[in-house]
């Protein structure tokens, strides 16, 4: 996964993006989040399955699906029905959305880290608490972002 979009926004303006996720893209709550964010002037990034979204009618009062509302769409590349293994005749299992969705978001995070590093910006990365000195590092990082965190880091 590599971002082909050129990042041009000011680096300190992290409050201008919202990510909304819904496999089918038809459910009301993620669409409400996206519409509210757009109303506030934020950029909406959707994580969804386009193969499923394009064949599923919306349950939102607007009739729109998440990919139709978002400014940017991350397609998880899944299939309609979100399953890939025939468990028995006519019965499929093995959803891929969780694994693929987590992978896409982690690749996006790594691409963002590479972009920050290339631009000479500091890397605000939390460390595993299993590493020596990590709790202190994480708390210090948390102090820098205390206004944006819902709670103190461990």
PDB file of C-alpha atoms in Angstrom:
ATOM      1  CA  UNK A   1       0.000   0.000   0.000  1.00  0.00           C
ATOM      2  CA  UNK A   2       1.414   3.314  -0.966  1.00  0.00           C
ATOM      3  CA  UNK A   3      -0.270   6.663  -1.055  1.00  0.00           C
ATOM      4  CA  UNK A   4      -0.185   8.180  -4.515  1.00  0.00           C
ATOM      5  CA  UNK A   5      -1.896  11.343  -3.351  1.00  0.00           C
ATOM      6  CA  UNK A   6       0.454  14.248  -2.712  1.00  0.00           C
ATOM      7  CA  UNK A   7       0.212  15.462   0.869  1.00  0.00           C
ATOM      8  CA  UNK A   8       0.020  19.233   0.734  1.00  0.00           C
ATOM      9  CA  UNK A   9      -1.801  20.249   3.884  1.00  0.00           C
ATOM     10  CA  UNK A  10      -0.044  21.894   6.803  1.00  0.00           C
ATOM     11  CA  UNK A  11       1.364  19.162   9.028  1.00  0.00           C
ATOM     12  CA  UNK A  12      -0.076  20.555  12.260  1.00  0.00           C
ATOM     13  CA  UNK A  13      -3.661  20.436  10.994  1.00  0.00           C
ATOM     14  CA  UNK A  14      -4.537  16.875  12.038  1.00  0.00           C
ATOM     15  CA  UNK A  15      -7.996  17.945  13.171  1.00  0.00           C
ATOM     16  CA  UNK A  16      -9.191  18.252   9.577  1.00  0.00           C
ATOM     17  CA  UNK A  17      -9.607  14.533   8.780  1.00  0.00           C
ATOM     18  CA  UNK A  18     -12.185  11.983   9.906  1.00  0.00           C
ATOM     19  CA  UNK A  19     -12.110   8.269   9.077  1.00  0.00           C
ATOM     20  CA  UNK A  20     -15.450   6.449   9.000  1.00  0.00           C
ATOM     21  CA  UNK A  21     -15.612   2.694   8.495  1.00  0.00           C
ATOM     22  CA  UNK A  22     -18.452   0.429   7.392  1.00  0.00           C
ATOM     23  CA  UNK A  23     -18.035  -2.778   5.402  1.00  0.00           C
ATOM     24  CA  UNK A  24     -21.282  -2.488   3.477  1.00  0.00           C
ATOM     25  CA  UNK A  25     -21.318   1.296   3.414  1.00  0.00           C
ATOM     26  CA  UNK A  26     -25.090   1.229   3.860  1.00  0.00           C
ATOM     27  CA  UNK A  27     -25.491   1.683   7.619  1.00  0.00           C
ATOM     28  CA  UNK A  28     -26.809   4.951   8.963  1.00  0.00           C
ATOM     29  CA  UNK A  29     -24.401   5.733  11.806  1.00  0.00           C
ATOM     30  CA  UNK A  30     -21.130   5.809   9.789  1.00  0.00           C
ATOM     31  CA  UNK A  31     -22.886   7.882   7.128  1.00  0.00           C
ATOM     32  CA  UNK A  32     -24.160  10.272   9.821  1.00  0.00           C
ATOM     33  CA  UNK A  33     -20.585  10.636  11.114  1.00  0.00           C
ATOM     34  CA  UNK A  34     -19.344  11.361   7.593  1.00  0.00           C
ATOM     35  CA  UNK A  35     -22.090  13.878   6.828  1.00  0.00           C
ATOM     36  CA  UNK A  36     -21.587  15.681  10.141  1.00  0.00           C
ATOM     37  CA  UNK A  37     -17.820  15.849   9.561  1.00  0.00           C
ATOM     38  CA  UNK A  38     -18.350  17.272   6.062  1.00  0.00           C
ATOM     39  CA  UNK A  39     -20.812  19.826   7.467  1.00  0.00           C
ATOM     40  CA  UNK A  40     -18.004  20.944   9.807  1.00  0.00           C
ATOM     41  CA  UNK A  41     -15.643  21.301   6.835  1.00  0.00           C
ATOM     42  CA  UNK A  42     -13.590  18.180   7.576  1.00  0.00           C
ATOM     43  CA  UNK A  43     -12.157  15.767   5.019  1.00  0.00           C
ATOM     44  CA  UNK A  44     -13.842  12.358   5.242  1.00  0.00           C
ATOM     45  CA  UNK A  45     -11.912   9.174   4.515  1.00  0.00           C
ATOM     46  CA  UNK A  46     -14.039   6.010   4.281  1.00  0.00           C
ATOM     47  CA  UNK A  47     -12.879   2.437   4.766  1.00  0.00           C
ATOM     48  CA  UNK A  48     -15.387   0.204   3.035  1.00  0.00           C
ATOM     49  CA  UNK A  49     -15.870  -2.667   0.594  1.00  0.00           C
ATOM     50  CA  UNK A  50     -16.828  -1.149  -2.747  1.00  0.00           C
ATOM     51  CA  UNK A  51     -17.886  -4.498  -4.215  1.00  0.00           C
ATOM     52  CA  UNK A  52     -20.490  -4.806  -1.480  1.00  0.00           C
ATOM     53  CA  UNK A  53     -21.359  -1.105  -1.196  1.00  0.00           C
ATOM     54  CA  UNK A  54     -22.204  -0.736  -4.869  1.00  0.00           C
ATOM     55  CA  UNK A  55     -24.809  -3.535  -4.786  1.00  0.00           C
ATOM     56  CA  UNK A  56     -26.332  -2.804  -1.375  1.00  0.00           C
ATOM     57  CA  UNK A  57     -29.072  -0.195  -0.936  1.00  0.00           C
ATOM     58  CA  UNK A  58     -28.471   2.440   1.732  1.00  0.00           C
ATOM     59  CA  UNK A  59     -30.340   2.362   5.034  1.00  0.00           C
ATOM     60  CA  UNK A  60     -29.615   6.059   5.558  1.00  0.00           C
ATOM     61  CA  UNK A  61     -32.531   8.525   5.098  1.00  0.00           C
ATOM     62  CA  UNK A  62     -30.493  10.389   2.453  1.00  0.00           C
ATOM     63  CA  UNK A  63     -30.250   7.225   0.356  1.00  0.00           C
ATOM     64  CA  UNK A  64     -26.480   7.738   0.123  1.00  0.00           C
ATOM     65  CA  UNK A  65     -23.858   5.134   0.833  1.00  0.00           C
ATOM     66  CA  UNK A  66     -20.596   5.846   2.643  1.00  0.00           C
ATOM     67  CA  UNK A  67     -18.423   5.848  -0.489  1.00  0.00           C
ATOM     68  CA  UNK A  68     -20.768   8.433  -2.051  1.00  0.00           C
ATOM     69  CA  UNK A  69     -20.330  10.793   0.908  1.00  0.00           C
ATOM     70  CA  UNK A  70     -16.578  10.431   1.525  1.00  0.00           C
ATOM     71  CA  UNK A  71     -13.884  12.626   0.009  1.00  0.00           C
ATOM     72  CA  UNK A  72     -11.451   9.701  -0.151  1.00  0.00           C
ATOM     73  CA  UNK A  73     -12.263   5.973  -0.174  1.00  0.00           C
ATOM     74  CA  UNK A  74     -10.084   3.110   1.025  1.00  0.00           C
ATOM     75  CA  UNK A  75     -11.520  -0.013  -0.615  1.00  0.00           C
ATOM     76  CA  UNK A  76     -10.747  -3.165   1.362  1.00  0.00           C
ATOM     77  CA  UNK A  77     -10.935  -5.190  -1.861  1.00  0.00           C
ATOM     78  CA  UNK A  78     -13.367  -7.655  -0.311  1.00  0.00           C
ATOM     79  CA  UNK A  79     -16.274  -9.448  -1.887  1.00  0.00           C
ATOM     80  CA  UNK A  80     -20.020  -9.029  -1.466  1.00  0.00           C
ATOM     81  CA  UNK A  81     -21.010 -11.123   1.531  1.00  0.00           C
ATOM     82  CA  UNK A  82     -17.573 -10.716   3.152  1.00  0.00           C
ATOM     83  CA  UNK A  83     -16.753 -14.421   3.089  1.00  0.00           C
ATOM     84  CA  UNK A  84     -14.380 -16.449   0.930  1.00  0.00           C
ATOM     85  CA  UNK A  85     -14.582 -20.082   2.043  1.00  0.00           C
ATOM     86  CA  UNK A  86     -17.389 -22.469   1.188  1.00  0.00           C
ATOM     87  CA  UNK A  87     -18.026 -24.162   4.554  1.00  0.00           C
ATOM     88  CA  UNK A  88     -20.817 -26.319   3.139  1.00  0.00           C
ATOM     89  CA  UNK A  89     -22.825 -26.238  -0.078  1.00  0.00           C
ATOM     90  CA  UNK A  90     -24.478 -22.805  -0.202  1.00  0.00           C
ATOM     91  CA  UNK A  91     -22.813 -21.652   3.036  1.00  0.00           C
ATOM     92  CA  UNK A  92     -19.783 -19.391   3.018  1.00  0.00           C
ATOM     93  CA  UNK A  93     -17.598 -18.303   5.929  1.00  0.00           C
ATOM     94  CA  UNK A  94     -14.221 -16.702   6.483  1.00  0.00           C
ATOM     95  CA  UNK A  95     -14.817 -12.955   6.569  1.00  0.00           C
ATOM     96  CA  UNK A  96     -11.928 -10.902   5.285  1.00  0.00           C
ATOM     97  CA  UNK A  97     -13.027  -7.408   6.305  1.00  0.00           C
ATOM     98  CA  UNK A  98     -11.415  -7.349   9.760  1.00  0.00           C
ATOM     99  CA  UNK A  99      -8.017  -8.591   8.634  1.00  0.00           C
ATOM    100  CA  UNK A 100      -7.961  -6.440   5.502  1.00  0.00           C
ATOM    101  CA  UNK A 101      -9.339  -3.358   7.280  1.00  0.00           C
ATOM    102  CA  UNK A 102      -6.707  -3.575  10.017  1.00  0.00           C
ATOM    103  CA  UNK A 103      -3.998  -4.089   7.405  1.00  0.00           C
ATOM    104  CA  UNK A 104      -5.136  -1.117   5.308  1.00  0.00           C
ATOM    105  CA  UNK A 105      -5.186   1.177   8.354  1.00  0.00           C
ATOM    106  CA  UNK A 106      -1.753  -0.039   9.483  1.00  0.00           C
ATOM    107  CA  UNK A 107      -0.273   0.483   6.007  1.00  0.00           C
ATOM    108  CA  UNK A 108      -1.808   3.966   5.976  1.00  0.00           C
ATOM    109  CA  UNK A 109      -0.199   4.650   9.366  1.00  0.00           C
ATOM    110  CA  UNK A 110       3.196   3.422   8.127  1.00  0.00           C
ATOM    111  CA  UNK A 111       2.888   5.538   4.983  1.00  0.00           C
ATOM    112  CA  UNK A 112       2.092   8.562   7.162  1.00  0.00           C
ATOM    113  CA  UNK A 113       5.135   7.835   9.331  1.00  0.00           C
ATOM    114  CA  UNK A 114       7.334   7.630   6.225  1.00  0.00           C
ATOM    115  CA  UNK A 115       5.902  10.942   5.000  1.00  0.00           C
ATOM    116  CA  UNK A 116       6.538  12.600   8.389  1.00  0.00           C
ATOM    117  CA  UNK A 117      10.077  11.251   8.491  1.00  0.00           C
ATOM    118  CA  UNK A 118      10.851  12.374   4.931  1.00  0.00           C
ATOM    119  CA  UNK A 119       9.603  15.849   5.829  1.00  0.00           C
ATOM    120  CA  UNK A 120      11.818  16.008   8.901  1.00  0.00           C
ATOM    121  CA  UNK A 121       8.876  16.065  11.318  1.00  0.00           C
ATOM    122  CA  UNK A 122       9.011  14.402  14.746  1.00  0.00           C
ATOM    123  CA  UNK A 123       7.467  10.935  14.962  1.00  0.00           C
ATOM    124  CA  UNK A 124       4.850  10.850  17.755  1.00  0.00           C
ATOM    125  CA  UNK A 125       4.853   7.058  18.075  1.00  0.00           C
ATOM    126  CA  UNK A 126       3.789   5.192  21.193  1.00  0.00           C
ATOM    127  CA  UNK A 127       6.049   2.350  22.296  1.00  0.00           C
ATOM    128  CA  UNK A 128       5.030  -1.086  23.514  1.00  0.00           C
ATOM    129  CA  UNK A 129       4.775  -1.034  27.295  1.00  0.00           C
ATOM    130  CA  UNK A 130       6.742  -4.274  27.288  1.00  0.00           C
ATOM    131  CA  UNK A 131       9.897  -2.321  26.396  1.00  0.00           C
ATOM    132  CA  UNK A 132      12.105  -0.706  29.000  1.00  0.00           C
ATOM    133  CA  UNK A 133      11.362   2.996  29.409  1.00  0.00           C
ATOM    134  CA  UNK A 134       8.231   2.820  27.251  1.00  0.00           C
ATOM    135  CA  UNK A 135       5.759   3.915  29.914  1.00  0.00           C
ATOM    136  CA  UNK A 136       7.769   7.059  30.610  1.00  0.00           C
ATOM    137  CA  UNK A 137       8.148   7.755  26.878  1.00  0.00           C
ATOM    138  CA  UNK A 138       4.399   7.300  26.295  1.00  0.00           C
ATOM    139  CA  UNK A 139       3.478   9.544  29.230  1.00  0.00           C
ATOM    140  CA  UNK A 140       5.815  12.275  27.962  1.00  0.00           C
ATOM    141  CA  UNK A 141       4.289  11.994  24.499  1.00  0.00           C
ATOM    142  CA  UNK A 142       0.825  12.099  26.077  1.00  0.00           C
ATOM    143  CA  UNK A 143       1.675  15.356  27.849  1.00  0.00           C
ATOM    144  CA  UNK A 144       2.394  16.978  24.481  1.00  0.00           C
ATOM    145  CA  UNK A 145      -1.052  15.962  23.201  1.00  0.00           C
ATOM    146  CA  UNK A 146      -3.047  16.148  26.447  1.00  0.00           C
ATOM    147  CA  UNK A 147      -5.682  18.406  24.902  1.00  0.00           C
ATOM    148  CA  UNK A 148      -6.434  15.812  22.246  1.00  0.00           C
ATOM    149  CA  UNK A 149      -6.494  12.692  24.406  1.00  0.00           C
ATOM    150  CA  UNK A 150      -9.579  11.472  26.222  1.00  0.00           C
ATOM    151  CA  UNK A 151      -7.431  10.091  29.051  1.00  0.00           C
ATOM    152  CA  UNK A 152      -3.858  10.020  30.322  1.00  0.00           C
ATOM    153  CA  UNK A 153      -1.639   7.415  28.689  1.00  0.00           C
ATOM    154  CA  UNK A 154      -0.516   4.572  30.982  1.00  0.00           C
TER     155      UNK A 154
END
